[in-house]
Coordinates of C-alpha atoms in Angstrom, one line a residue:
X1 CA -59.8 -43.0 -7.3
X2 CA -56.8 -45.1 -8.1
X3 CA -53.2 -43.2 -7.0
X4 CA -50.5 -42.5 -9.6
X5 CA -47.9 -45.2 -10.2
X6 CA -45.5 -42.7 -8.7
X7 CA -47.6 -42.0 -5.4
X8 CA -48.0 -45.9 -5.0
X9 CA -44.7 -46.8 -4.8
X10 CA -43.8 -44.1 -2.2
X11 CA -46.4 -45.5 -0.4
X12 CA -44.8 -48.6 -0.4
X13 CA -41.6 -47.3 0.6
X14 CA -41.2 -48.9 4.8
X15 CA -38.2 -47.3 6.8
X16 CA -34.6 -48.4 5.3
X17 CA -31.6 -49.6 7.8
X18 CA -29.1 -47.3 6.6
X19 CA -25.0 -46.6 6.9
X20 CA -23.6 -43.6 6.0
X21 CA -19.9 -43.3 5.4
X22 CA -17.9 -40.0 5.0
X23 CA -17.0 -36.7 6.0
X24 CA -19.2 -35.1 8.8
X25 CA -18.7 -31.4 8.8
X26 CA -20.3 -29.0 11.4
X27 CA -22.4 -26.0 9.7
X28 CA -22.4 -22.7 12.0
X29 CA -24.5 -20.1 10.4
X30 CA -23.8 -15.9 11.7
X31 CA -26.7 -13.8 10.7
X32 CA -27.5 -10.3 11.2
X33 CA -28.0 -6.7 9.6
X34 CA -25.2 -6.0 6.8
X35 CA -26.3 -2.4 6.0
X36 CA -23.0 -0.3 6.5
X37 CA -19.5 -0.5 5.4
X38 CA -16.6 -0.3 8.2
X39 CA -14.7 3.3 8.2
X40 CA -11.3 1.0 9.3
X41 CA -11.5 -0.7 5.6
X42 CA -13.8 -1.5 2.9
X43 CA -15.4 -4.2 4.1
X44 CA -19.6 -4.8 4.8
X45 CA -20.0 -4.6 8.7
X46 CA -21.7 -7.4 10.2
X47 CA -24.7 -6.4 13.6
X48 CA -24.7 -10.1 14.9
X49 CA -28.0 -11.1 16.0
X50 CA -28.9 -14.8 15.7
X51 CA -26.0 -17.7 15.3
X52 CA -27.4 -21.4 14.3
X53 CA -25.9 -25.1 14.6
X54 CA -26.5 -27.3 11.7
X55 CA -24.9 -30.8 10.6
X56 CA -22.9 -30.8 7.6
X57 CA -21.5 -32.7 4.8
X58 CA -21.9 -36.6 5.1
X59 CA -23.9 -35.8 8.6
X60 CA -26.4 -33.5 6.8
X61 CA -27.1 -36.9 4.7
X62 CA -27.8 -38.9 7.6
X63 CA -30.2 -35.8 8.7
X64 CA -32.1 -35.8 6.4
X65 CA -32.2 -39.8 6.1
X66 CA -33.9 -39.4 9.5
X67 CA -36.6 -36.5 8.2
X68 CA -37.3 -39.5 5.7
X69 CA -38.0 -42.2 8.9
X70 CA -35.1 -44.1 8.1
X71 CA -32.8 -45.9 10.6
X72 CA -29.3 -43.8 10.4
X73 CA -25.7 -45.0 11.6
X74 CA -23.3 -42.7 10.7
X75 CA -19.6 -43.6 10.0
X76 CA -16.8 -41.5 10.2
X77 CA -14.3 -39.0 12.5
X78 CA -14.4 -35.6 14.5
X79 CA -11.8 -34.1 16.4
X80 CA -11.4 -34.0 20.1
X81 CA -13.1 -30.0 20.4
X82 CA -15.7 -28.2 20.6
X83 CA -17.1 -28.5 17.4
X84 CA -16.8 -32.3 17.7
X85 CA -18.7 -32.3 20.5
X86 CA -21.7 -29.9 19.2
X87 CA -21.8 -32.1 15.9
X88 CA -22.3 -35.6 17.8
X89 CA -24.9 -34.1 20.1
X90 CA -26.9 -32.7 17.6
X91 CA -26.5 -35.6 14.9
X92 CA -27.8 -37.7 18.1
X93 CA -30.6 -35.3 18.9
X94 CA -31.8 -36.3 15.5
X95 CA -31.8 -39.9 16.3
X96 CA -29.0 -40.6 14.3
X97 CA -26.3 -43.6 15.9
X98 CA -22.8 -41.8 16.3
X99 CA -21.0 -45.2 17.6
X100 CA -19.2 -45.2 14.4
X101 CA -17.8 -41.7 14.5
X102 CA -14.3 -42.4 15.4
X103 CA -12.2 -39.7 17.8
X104 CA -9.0 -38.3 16.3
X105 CA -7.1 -35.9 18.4
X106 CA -4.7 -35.0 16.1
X107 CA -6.7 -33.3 13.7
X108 CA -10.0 -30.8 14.0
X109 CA -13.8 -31.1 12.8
X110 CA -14.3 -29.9 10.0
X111 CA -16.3 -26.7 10.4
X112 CA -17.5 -24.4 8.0
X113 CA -18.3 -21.0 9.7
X114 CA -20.6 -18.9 7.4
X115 CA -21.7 -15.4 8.1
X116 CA -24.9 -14.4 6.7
X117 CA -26.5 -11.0 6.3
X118 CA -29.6 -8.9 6.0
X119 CA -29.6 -6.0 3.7
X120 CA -33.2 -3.9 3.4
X121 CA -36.4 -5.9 2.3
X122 CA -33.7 -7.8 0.3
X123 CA -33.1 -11.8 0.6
X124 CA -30.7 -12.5 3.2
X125 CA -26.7 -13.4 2.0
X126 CA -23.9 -15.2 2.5
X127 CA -21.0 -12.4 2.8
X128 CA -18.1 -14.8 4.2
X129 CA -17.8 -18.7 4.6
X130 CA -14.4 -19.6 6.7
X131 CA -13.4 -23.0 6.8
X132 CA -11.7 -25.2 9.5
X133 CA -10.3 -28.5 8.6
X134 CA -7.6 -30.8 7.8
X135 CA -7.8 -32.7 4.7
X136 CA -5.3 -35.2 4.8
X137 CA -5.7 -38.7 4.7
X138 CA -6.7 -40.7 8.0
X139 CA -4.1 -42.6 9.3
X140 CA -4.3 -46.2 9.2
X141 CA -5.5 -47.1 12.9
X142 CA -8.8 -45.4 12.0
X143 CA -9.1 -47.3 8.8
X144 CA -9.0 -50.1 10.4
X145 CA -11.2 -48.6 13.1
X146 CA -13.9 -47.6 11.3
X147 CA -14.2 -50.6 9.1
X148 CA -14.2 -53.3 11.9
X149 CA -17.2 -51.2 13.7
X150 CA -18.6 -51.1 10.2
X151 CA -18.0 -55.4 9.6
X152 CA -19.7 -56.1 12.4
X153 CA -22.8 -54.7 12.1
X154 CA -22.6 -55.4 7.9
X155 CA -25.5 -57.8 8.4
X156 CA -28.0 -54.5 9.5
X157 CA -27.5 -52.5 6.5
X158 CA -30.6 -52.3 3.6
X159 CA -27.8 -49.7 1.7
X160 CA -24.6 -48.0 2.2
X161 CA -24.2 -44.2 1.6
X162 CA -20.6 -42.8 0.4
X163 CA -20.6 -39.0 1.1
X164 CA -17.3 -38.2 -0.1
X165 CA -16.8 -34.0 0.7
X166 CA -12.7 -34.9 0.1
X167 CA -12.1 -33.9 3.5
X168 CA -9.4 -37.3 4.7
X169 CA -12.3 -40.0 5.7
X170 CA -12.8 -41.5 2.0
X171 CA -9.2 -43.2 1.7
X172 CA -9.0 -45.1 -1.2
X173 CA -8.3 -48.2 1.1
X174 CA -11.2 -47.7 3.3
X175 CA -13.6 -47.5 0.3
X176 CA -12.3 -50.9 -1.0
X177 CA -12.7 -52.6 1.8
X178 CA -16.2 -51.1 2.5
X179 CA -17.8 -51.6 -1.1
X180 CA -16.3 -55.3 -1.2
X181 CA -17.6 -56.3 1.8
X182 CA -21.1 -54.6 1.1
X183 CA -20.9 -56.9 -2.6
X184 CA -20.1 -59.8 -0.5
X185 CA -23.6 -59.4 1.2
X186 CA -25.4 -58.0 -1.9
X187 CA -25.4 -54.7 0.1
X188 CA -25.8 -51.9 -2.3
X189 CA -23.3 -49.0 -2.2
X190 CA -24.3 -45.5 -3.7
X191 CA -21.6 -42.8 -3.9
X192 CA -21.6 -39.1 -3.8
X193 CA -18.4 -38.5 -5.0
X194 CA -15.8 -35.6 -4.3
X195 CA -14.8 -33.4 -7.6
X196 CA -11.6 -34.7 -9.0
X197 CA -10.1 -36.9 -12.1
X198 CA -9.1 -40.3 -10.0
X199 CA -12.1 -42.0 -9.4
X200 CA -10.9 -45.6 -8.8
X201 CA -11.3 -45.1 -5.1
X202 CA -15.1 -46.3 -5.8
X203 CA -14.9 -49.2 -8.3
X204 CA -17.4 -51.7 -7.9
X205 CA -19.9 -49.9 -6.4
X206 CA -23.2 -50.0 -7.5
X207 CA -24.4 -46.7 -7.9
X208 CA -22.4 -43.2 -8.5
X209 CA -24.5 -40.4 -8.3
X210 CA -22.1 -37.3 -9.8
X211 CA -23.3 -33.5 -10.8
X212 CA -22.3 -31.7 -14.5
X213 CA -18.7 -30.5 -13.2
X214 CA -18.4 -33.6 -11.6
X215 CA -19.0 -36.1 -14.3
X216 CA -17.0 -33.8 -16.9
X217 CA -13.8 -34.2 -14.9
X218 CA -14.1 -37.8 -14.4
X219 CA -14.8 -38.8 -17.9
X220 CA -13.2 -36.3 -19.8
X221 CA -16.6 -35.5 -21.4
X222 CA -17.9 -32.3 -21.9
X223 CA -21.8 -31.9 -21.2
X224 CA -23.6 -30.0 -23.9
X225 CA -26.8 -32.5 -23.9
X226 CA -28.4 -35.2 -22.4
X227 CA -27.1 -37.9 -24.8
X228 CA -23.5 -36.6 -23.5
X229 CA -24.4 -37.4 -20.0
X230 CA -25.9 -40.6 -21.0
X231 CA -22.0 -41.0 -23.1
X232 CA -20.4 -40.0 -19.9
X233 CA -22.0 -42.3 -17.9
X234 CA -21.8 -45.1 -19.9
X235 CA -17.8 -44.6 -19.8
X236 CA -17.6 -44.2 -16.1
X237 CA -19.7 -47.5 -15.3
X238 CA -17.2 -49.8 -17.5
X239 CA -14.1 -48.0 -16.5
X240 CA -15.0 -48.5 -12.5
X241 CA -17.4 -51.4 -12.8
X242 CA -20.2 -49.9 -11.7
X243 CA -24.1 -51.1 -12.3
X244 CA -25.3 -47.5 -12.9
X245 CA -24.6 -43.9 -12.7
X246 CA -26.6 -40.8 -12.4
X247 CA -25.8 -37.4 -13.8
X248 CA -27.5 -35.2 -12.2
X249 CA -28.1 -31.8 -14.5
X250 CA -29.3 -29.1 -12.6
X251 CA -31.9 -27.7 -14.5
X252 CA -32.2 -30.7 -16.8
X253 CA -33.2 -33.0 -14.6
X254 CA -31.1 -36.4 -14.2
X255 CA -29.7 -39.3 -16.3
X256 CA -29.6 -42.7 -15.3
X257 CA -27.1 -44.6 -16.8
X258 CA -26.6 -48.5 -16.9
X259 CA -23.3 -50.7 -17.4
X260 CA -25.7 -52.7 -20.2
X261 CA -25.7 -49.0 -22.4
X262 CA -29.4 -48.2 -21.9
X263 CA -30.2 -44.5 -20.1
X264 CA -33.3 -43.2 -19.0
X265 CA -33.7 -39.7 -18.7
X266 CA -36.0 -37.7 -15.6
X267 CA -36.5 -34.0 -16.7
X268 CA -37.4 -31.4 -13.7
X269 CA -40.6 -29.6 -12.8
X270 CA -40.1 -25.9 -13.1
X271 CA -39.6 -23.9 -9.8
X272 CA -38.7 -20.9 -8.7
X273 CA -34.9 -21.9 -7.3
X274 CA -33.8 -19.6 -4.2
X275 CA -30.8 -21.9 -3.1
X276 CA -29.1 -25.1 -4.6
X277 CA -27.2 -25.7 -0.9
X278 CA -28.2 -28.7 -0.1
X279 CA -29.8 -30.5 -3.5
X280 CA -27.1 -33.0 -4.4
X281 CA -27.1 -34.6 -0.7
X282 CA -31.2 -34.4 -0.6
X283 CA -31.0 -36.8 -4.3
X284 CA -28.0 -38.8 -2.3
X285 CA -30.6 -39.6 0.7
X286 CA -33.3 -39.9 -1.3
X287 CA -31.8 -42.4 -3.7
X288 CA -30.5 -44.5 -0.3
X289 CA -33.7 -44.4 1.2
X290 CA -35.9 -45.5 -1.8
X291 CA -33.1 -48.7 -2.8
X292 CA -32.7 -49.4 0.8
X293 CA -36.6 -49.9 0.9
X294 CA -36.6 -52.1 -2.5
X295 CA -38.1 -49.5 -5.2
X296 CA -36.5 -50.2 -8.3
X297 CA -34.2 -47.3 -9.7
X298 CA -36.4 -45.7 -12.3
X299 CA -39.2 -44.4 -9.5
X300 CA -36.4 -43.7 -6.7
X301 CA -34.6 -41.6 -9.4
X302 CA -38.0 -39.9 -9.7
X303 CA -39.0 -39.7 -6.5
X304 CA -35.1 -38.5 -5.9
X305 CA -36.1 -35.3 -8.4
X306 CA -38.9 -34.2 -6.7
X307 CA -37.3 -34.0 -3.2
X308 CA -34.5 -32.2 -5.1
X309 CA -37.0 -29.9 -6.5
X310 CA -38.4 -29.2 -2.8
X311 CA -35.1 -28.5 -1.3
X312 CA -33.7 -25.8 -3.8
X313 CA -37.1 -24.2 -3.2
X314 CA -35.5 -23.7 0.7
X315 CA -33.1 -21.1 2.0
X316 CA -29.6 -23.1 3.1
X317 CA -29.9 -26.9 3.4
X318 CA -33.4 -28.2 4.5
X319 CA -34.8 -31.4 6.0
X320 CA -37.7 -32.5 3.6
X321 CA -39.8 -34.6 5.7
X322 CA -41.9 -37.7 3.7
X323 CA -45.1 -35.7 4.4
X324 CA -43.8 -32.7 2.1
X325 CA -43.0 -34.9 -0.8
X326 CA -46.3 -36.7 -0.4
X327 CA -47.9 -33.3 -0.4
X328 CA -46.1 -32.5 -3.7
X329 CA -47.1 -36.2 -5.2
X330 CA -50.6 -35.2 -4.1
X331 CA -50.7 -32.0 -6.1
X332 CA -52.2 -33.4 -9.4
X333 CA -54.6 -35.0 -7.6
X334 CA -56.0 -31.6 -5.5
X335 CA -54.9 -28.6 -6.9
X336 CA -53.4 -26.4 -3.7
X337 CA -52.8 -29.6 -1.1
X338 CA -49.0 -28.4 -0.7
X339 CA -50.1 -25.2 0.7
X340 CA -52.4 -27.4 3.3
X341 CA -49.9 -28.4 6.3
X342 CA -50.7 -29.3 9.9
X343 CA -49.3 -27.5 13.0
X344 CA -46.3 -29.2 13.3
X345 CA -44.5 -28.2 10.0
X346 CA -45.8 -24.0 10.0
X347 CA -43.7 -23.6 12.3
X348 CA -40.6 -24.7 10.5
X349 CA -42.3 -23.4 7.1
X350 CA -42.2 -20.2 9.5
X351 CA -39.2 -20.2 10.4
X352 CA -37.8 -20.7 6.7
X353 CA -39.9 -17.6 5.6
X354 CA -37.9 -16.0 8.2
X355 CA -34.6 -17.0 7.2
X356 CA -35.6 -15.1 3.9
X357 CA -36.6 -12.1 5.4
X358 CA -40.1 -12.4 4.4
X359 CA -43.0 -10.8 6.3
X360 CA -45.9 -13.1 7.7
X361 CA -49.0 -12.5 7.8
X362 CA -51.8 -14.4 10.2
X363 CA -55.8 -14.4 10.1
X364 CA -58.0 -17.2 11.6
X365 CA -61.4 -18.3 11.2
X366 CA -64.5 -20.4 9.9
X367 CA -65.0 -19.9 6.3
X368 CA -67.9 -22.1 6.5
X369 CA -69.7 -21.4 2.9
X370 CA -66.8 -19.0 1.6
X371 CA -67.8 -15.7 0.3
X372 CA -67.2 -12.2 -1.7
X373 CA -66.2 -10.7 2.6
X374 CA -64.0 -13.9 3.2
X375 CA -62.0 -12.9 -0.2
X376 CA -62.2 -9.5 0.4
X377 CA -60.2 -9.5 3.6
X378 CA -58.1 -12.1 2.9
X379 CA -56.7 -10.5 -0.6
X380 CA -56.1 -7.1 2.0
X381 CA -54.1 -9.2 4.3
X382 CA -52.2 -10.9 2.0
X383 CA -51.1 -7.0 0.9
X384 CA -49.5 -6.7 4.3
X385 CA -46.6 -9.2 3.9
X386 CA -45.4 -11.6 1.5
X387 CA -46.8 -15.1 2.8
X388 CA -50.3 -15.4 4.6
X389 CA -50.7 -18.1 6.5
X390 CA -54.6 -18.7 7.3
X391 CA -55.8 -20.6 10.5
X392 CA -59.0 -22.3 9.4
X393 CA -61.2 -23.7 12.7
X394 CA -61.8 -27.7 12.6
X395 CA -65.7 -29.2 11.8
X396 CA -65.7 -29.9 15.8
X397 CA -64.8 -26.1 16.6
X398 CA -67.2 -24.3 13.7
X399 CA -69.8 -26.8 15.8
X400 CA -68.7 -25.7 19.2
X401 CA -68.8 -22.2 18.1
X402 CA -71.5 -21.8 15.6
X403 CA -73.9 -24.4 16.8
X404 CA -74.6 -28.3 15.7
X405 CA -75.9 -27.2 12.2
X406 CA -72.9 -25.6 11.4
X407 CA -70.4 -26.3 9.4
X408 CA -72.2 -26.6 6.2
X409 CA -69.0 -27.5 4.4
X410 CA -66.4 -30.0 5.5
X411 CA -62.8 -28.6 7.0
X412 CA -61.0 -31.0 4.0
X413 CA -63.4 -28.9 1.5
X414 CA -62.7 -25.4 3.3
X415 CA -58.7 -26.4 3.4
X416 CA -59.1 -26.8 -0.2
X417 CA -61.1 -23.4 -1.4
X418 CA -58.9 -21.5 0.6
X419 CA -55.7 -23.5 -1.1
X420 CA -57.3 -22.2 -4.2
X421 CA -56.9 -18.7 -3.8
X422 CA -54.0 -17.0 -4.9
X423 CA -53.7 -14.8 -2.2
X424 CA -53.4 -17.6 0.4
X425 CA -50.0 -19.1 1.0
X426 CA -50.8 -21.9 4.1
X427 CA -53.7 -23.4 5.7
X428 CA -53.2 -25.1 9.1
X429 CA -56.6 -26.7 10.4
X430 CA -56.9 -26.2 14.3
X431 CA -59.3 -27.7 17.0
X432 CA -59.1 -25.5 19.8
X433 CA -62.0 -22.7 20.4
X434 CA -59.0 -20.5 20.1
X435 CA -56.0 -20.2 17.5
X436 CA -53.6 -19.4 20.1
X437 CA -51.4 -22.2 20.1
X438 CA -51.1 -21.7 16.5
X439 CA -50.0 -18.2 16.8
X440 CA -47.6 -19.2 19.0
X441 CA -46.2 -21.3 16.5
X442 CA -46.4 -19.3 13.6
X443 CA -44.9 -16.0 15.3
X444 CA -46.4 -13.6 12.5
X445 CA -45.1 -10.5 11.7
X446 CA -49.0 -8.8 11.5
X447 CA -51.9 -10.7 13.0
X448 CA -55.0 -9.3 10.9
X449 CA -58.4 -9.3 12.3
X450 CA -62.0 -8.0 11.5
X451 CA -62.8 -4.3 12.9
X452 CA -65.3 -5.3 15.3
X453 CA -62.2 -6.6 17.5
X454 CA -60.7 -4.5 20.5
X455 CA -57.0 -5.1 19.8
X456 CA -55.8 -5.9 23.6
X457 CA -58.7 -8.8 23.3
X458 CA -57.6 -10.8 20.4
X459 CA -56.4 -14.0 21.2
X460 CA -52.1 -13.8 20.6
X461 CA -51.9 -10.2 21.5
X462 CA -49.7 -11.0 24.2
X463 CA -47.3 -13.2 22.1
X464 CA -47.1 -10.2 19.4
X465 CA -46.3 -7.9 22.2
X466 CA -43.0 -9.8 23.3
X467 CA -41.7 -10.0 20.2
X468 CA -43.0 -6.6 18.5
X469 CA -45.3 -8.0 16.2
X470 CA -48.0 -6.0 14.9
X471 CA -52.4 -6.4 15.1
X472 CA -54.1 -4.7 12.3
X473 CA -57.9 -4.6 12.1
X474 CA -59.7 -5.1 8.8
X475 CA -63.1 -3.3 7.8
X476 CA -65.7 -5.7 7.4
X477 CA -67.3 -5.4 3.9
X478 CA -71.2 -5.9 4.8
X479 CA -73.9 -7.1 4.0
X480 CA -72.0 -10.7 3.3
X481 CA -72.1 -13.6 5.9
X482 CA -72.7 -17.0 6.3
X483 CA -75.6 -16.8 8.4
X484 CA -77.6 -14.3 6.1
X485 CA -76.7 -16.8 3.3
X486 CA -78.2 -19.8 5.2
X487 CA -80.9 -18.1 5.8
X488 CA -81.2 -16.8 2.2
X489 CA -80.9 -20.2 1.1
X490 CA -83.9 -21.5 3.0
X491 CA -86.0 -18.7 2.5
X492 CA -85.9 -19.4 -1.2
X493 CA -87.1 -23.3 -0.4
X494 CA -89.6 -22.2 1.6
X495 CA -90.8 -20.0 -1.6
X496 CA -90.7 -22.4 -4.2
X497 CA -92.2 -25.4 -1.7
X498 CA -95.0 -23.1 -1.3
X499 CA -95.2 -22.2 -5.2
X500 CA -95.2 -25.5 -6.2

């Protein structure tokens, strides 16, 4: 079976050498319980229970350049604190090359302090964001600075990223120099611009990739319809000389718009949209790492949608690895393959459950010929939480366990009945006799198992038991198993061999 057009070119997409100039910002997230109001003033009271380090701004970009396997330098400046610190160390954790993050001891990083809270069975909330910058220009020394690391090293670029949050780094000076060198070695620059009416900071780019609000401000056009996004584009690329512009439109997808007139629009898949955080720099990346790897603009504008679509389906901002947006290519092609992920990503799929204060649920086993029991208990399961996440034992495990005649049906086939069902939110294949590992990683709320178990013998108990999660035991419905069907089976060929 031949692969859509779509799913061949990201397919053909190798890892992209990429620069990414702008404002990095540090992201600390406060969460906790937000169920009382103070008696000193009327204000929510905040129980503090978890805090969280993420990178920011134009760092988040280069994040989540590196969850697409593409090779990340980052330019730009941090203060001489705390903050600055934690933000290098983690943007280098991620294997992202600081060496062009310049030290400024006059001024602070940027760090956006946000405090988040848990109300009831309700969806945690953001209840206070406090900011720490300065937003003044750079001074010249780091101009200078930044663009001689940036010169010499010109020549190891595939594209150059422009994340311009308005915080002091994007000087109209230092954008000059940085698009006109890039033109001078048919470098493509695409730029994320910052809200505002003077947008000749980024003439001559090549690509300007600006939201509703955004693109309304610059132009001067208001944005009823497609065809005025495709106007409003149109007047941005001859006014800045730019090769093309996308508009992206929430809701209504995105426009691409070239200098020659023409437009192309790319309307969105319908989701279920739990937070926009995050969308615009997920399309920015996107876009860099599709050009940077030679796909021409109509597919990386697609392929920029659908990894659009996959973040605002995310609590806060999100790395979206390549395998999820394969997954979500894939989805025409077998019905349920984006609920089928491998060990490695529940546990961040976990995790983000979590965030939402949603309840896991966890049930392992064979499924090998899936029956009327097999739905039975898992529908009751998924009744105990909001996402069941099913461990389903590998060909090589089912034959360990079950003997060399067993399985009857292939672990790719049984990942993909139990993708079917409705009930079923994950499938994670595992290989060991035991899903204990997996357990580990998934740290479920409520680990469901048949009746016939003795509680203090199932394999995870102990990991539930730090943690205060809770082992319910399902009645087996009778008279239903594999085994008996088997045997069923070949009864009835003995039957009709001997009748005929």
């Amino acid at each position: 079976m031949s692969l859509p057009p779509l799913l061949q070119a990201f397919k053909s997409m190798r890892p992209a050498k990429v620069l990414v100039l702008g404002d990095m910002i540090l992201d600390r997230y406060t969460y906790g319980n937000a169920q009382r109001i103070s008696q000193e003033s009327p204000v929510i009271v905040l129980h503090a229970d978890d805090q969280e380090l993420r990178l920011g701004g134009a760092a988040n970009v280069c994040n989540m350049l590196r969850g697409l396997d593409c090779h990340v330098v980052a330019a730009g400046v941090h203060g001489r604190d705390e903050s600055g610190s934690q933000m290098v160390e983690l943007a280098q954790q991620s294997g992202i090359d600081t060496r062009l993050i310049a030290c400024d001891a006059s001024r602070p990083t940027t760090l956006k302090e946000r405090f988040v809270g848990r109300a009831g069975s309700r969806h945690p909330s953001q209840i206070l964001r406090v900011d720490h910058e300065k937003t003044e220009a750079i001074g010249d020394w780091l101009v200078e600075k930044i663009y001689s690391g940036i010169e010499n090293q010109i020549e190891d670029f595939d594209v150059i990223l422009i994340s311009d949050y308005a915080k002091g780094v994007c000087t109209p000076k230092l954008l000059q120099m940085v698009i006109q060198l890039a033109n001078k070695h048919n470098i493509p620059t695409l730029v994320d611009p910052m809200r505002g009416h003077d947008y000749e900071r980024y003439r001559g780019a090549t690509l300007l990739k600006a939201n509703r609000i955004e693109t309304e401000l610059a132009s001067g056009v208001s944005l009823q319809t497609v065809a005025d996004a495709s106007a409003a584009g149109s007047q941005l690329c001859q006014q800045l000389d730019l090769k093309d512009v996308i508009v992206t439109l929430d809701r209504d997808g995105m426009a691409l718009v070239s200098r020659d007139g023409s437009s192309c629009h790319f309307p969105t898949q319908a989701r279920s949209v739990y937070d926009i955080t995050g969308a615009g720099d997920m399309v920015l990346a996107m876009l860099g790492a599709c050009l940077g790897s030679g796909l021409d603009r109509e597919n990386s504008v697609r392929l920029a949608n659908v990894a659009a679509g996959l973040e605002v389906e995310k609590s806060g901002v999100a790395v979206i690895p390549l395998a999820e947006i394969e997954a979500e290519l894939r989805t025409d092609l077998l019905p349920g393959q984006k609920k089928i992920v491998t060990h490695e990503q529940i546990a961040s799929i976990a995790e983000e459950h979590r965030r939402r204060g949603e309840k896991i649920v966890f049930t392992n086993g064979c499924f090998d010929l899936l029956h009327f029991g097999h739905v039975t208990n898992l529908t009751e399961a998924s009744k105990m939480g909001e996402v069941l996440v099913v461990g389903l034992n590998s060909d090589a495990s089912v034959s360990k366990l079950k003997g060399p005649t067993r399985p009857v049906i292939s672990e790719t086939e049984r990942s993909a009945m139990l993708a079917a069902l409705s009930c079923v939110d994950y499938v994670v294949v595992f290989g060991e006799d035991t899903p204990y590992d997996l357990i580990k990683a998934v740290r479920p709320d409520v680990l469901v198992k048949g009746g016939h178990y003795v509680p203090e013998e199932i394999p995870g108990y102990d990991i539930l038991q730090e943690y205060g999660g809770e082992i319910r035991l399902v009645d087996i419905v009778g008279g239903f198993s594999t085994t008996d069907i088997i045997q069923k089976v070949a009864a009835n060929e003995t039957i009709r061999r001997t009748a005929a």
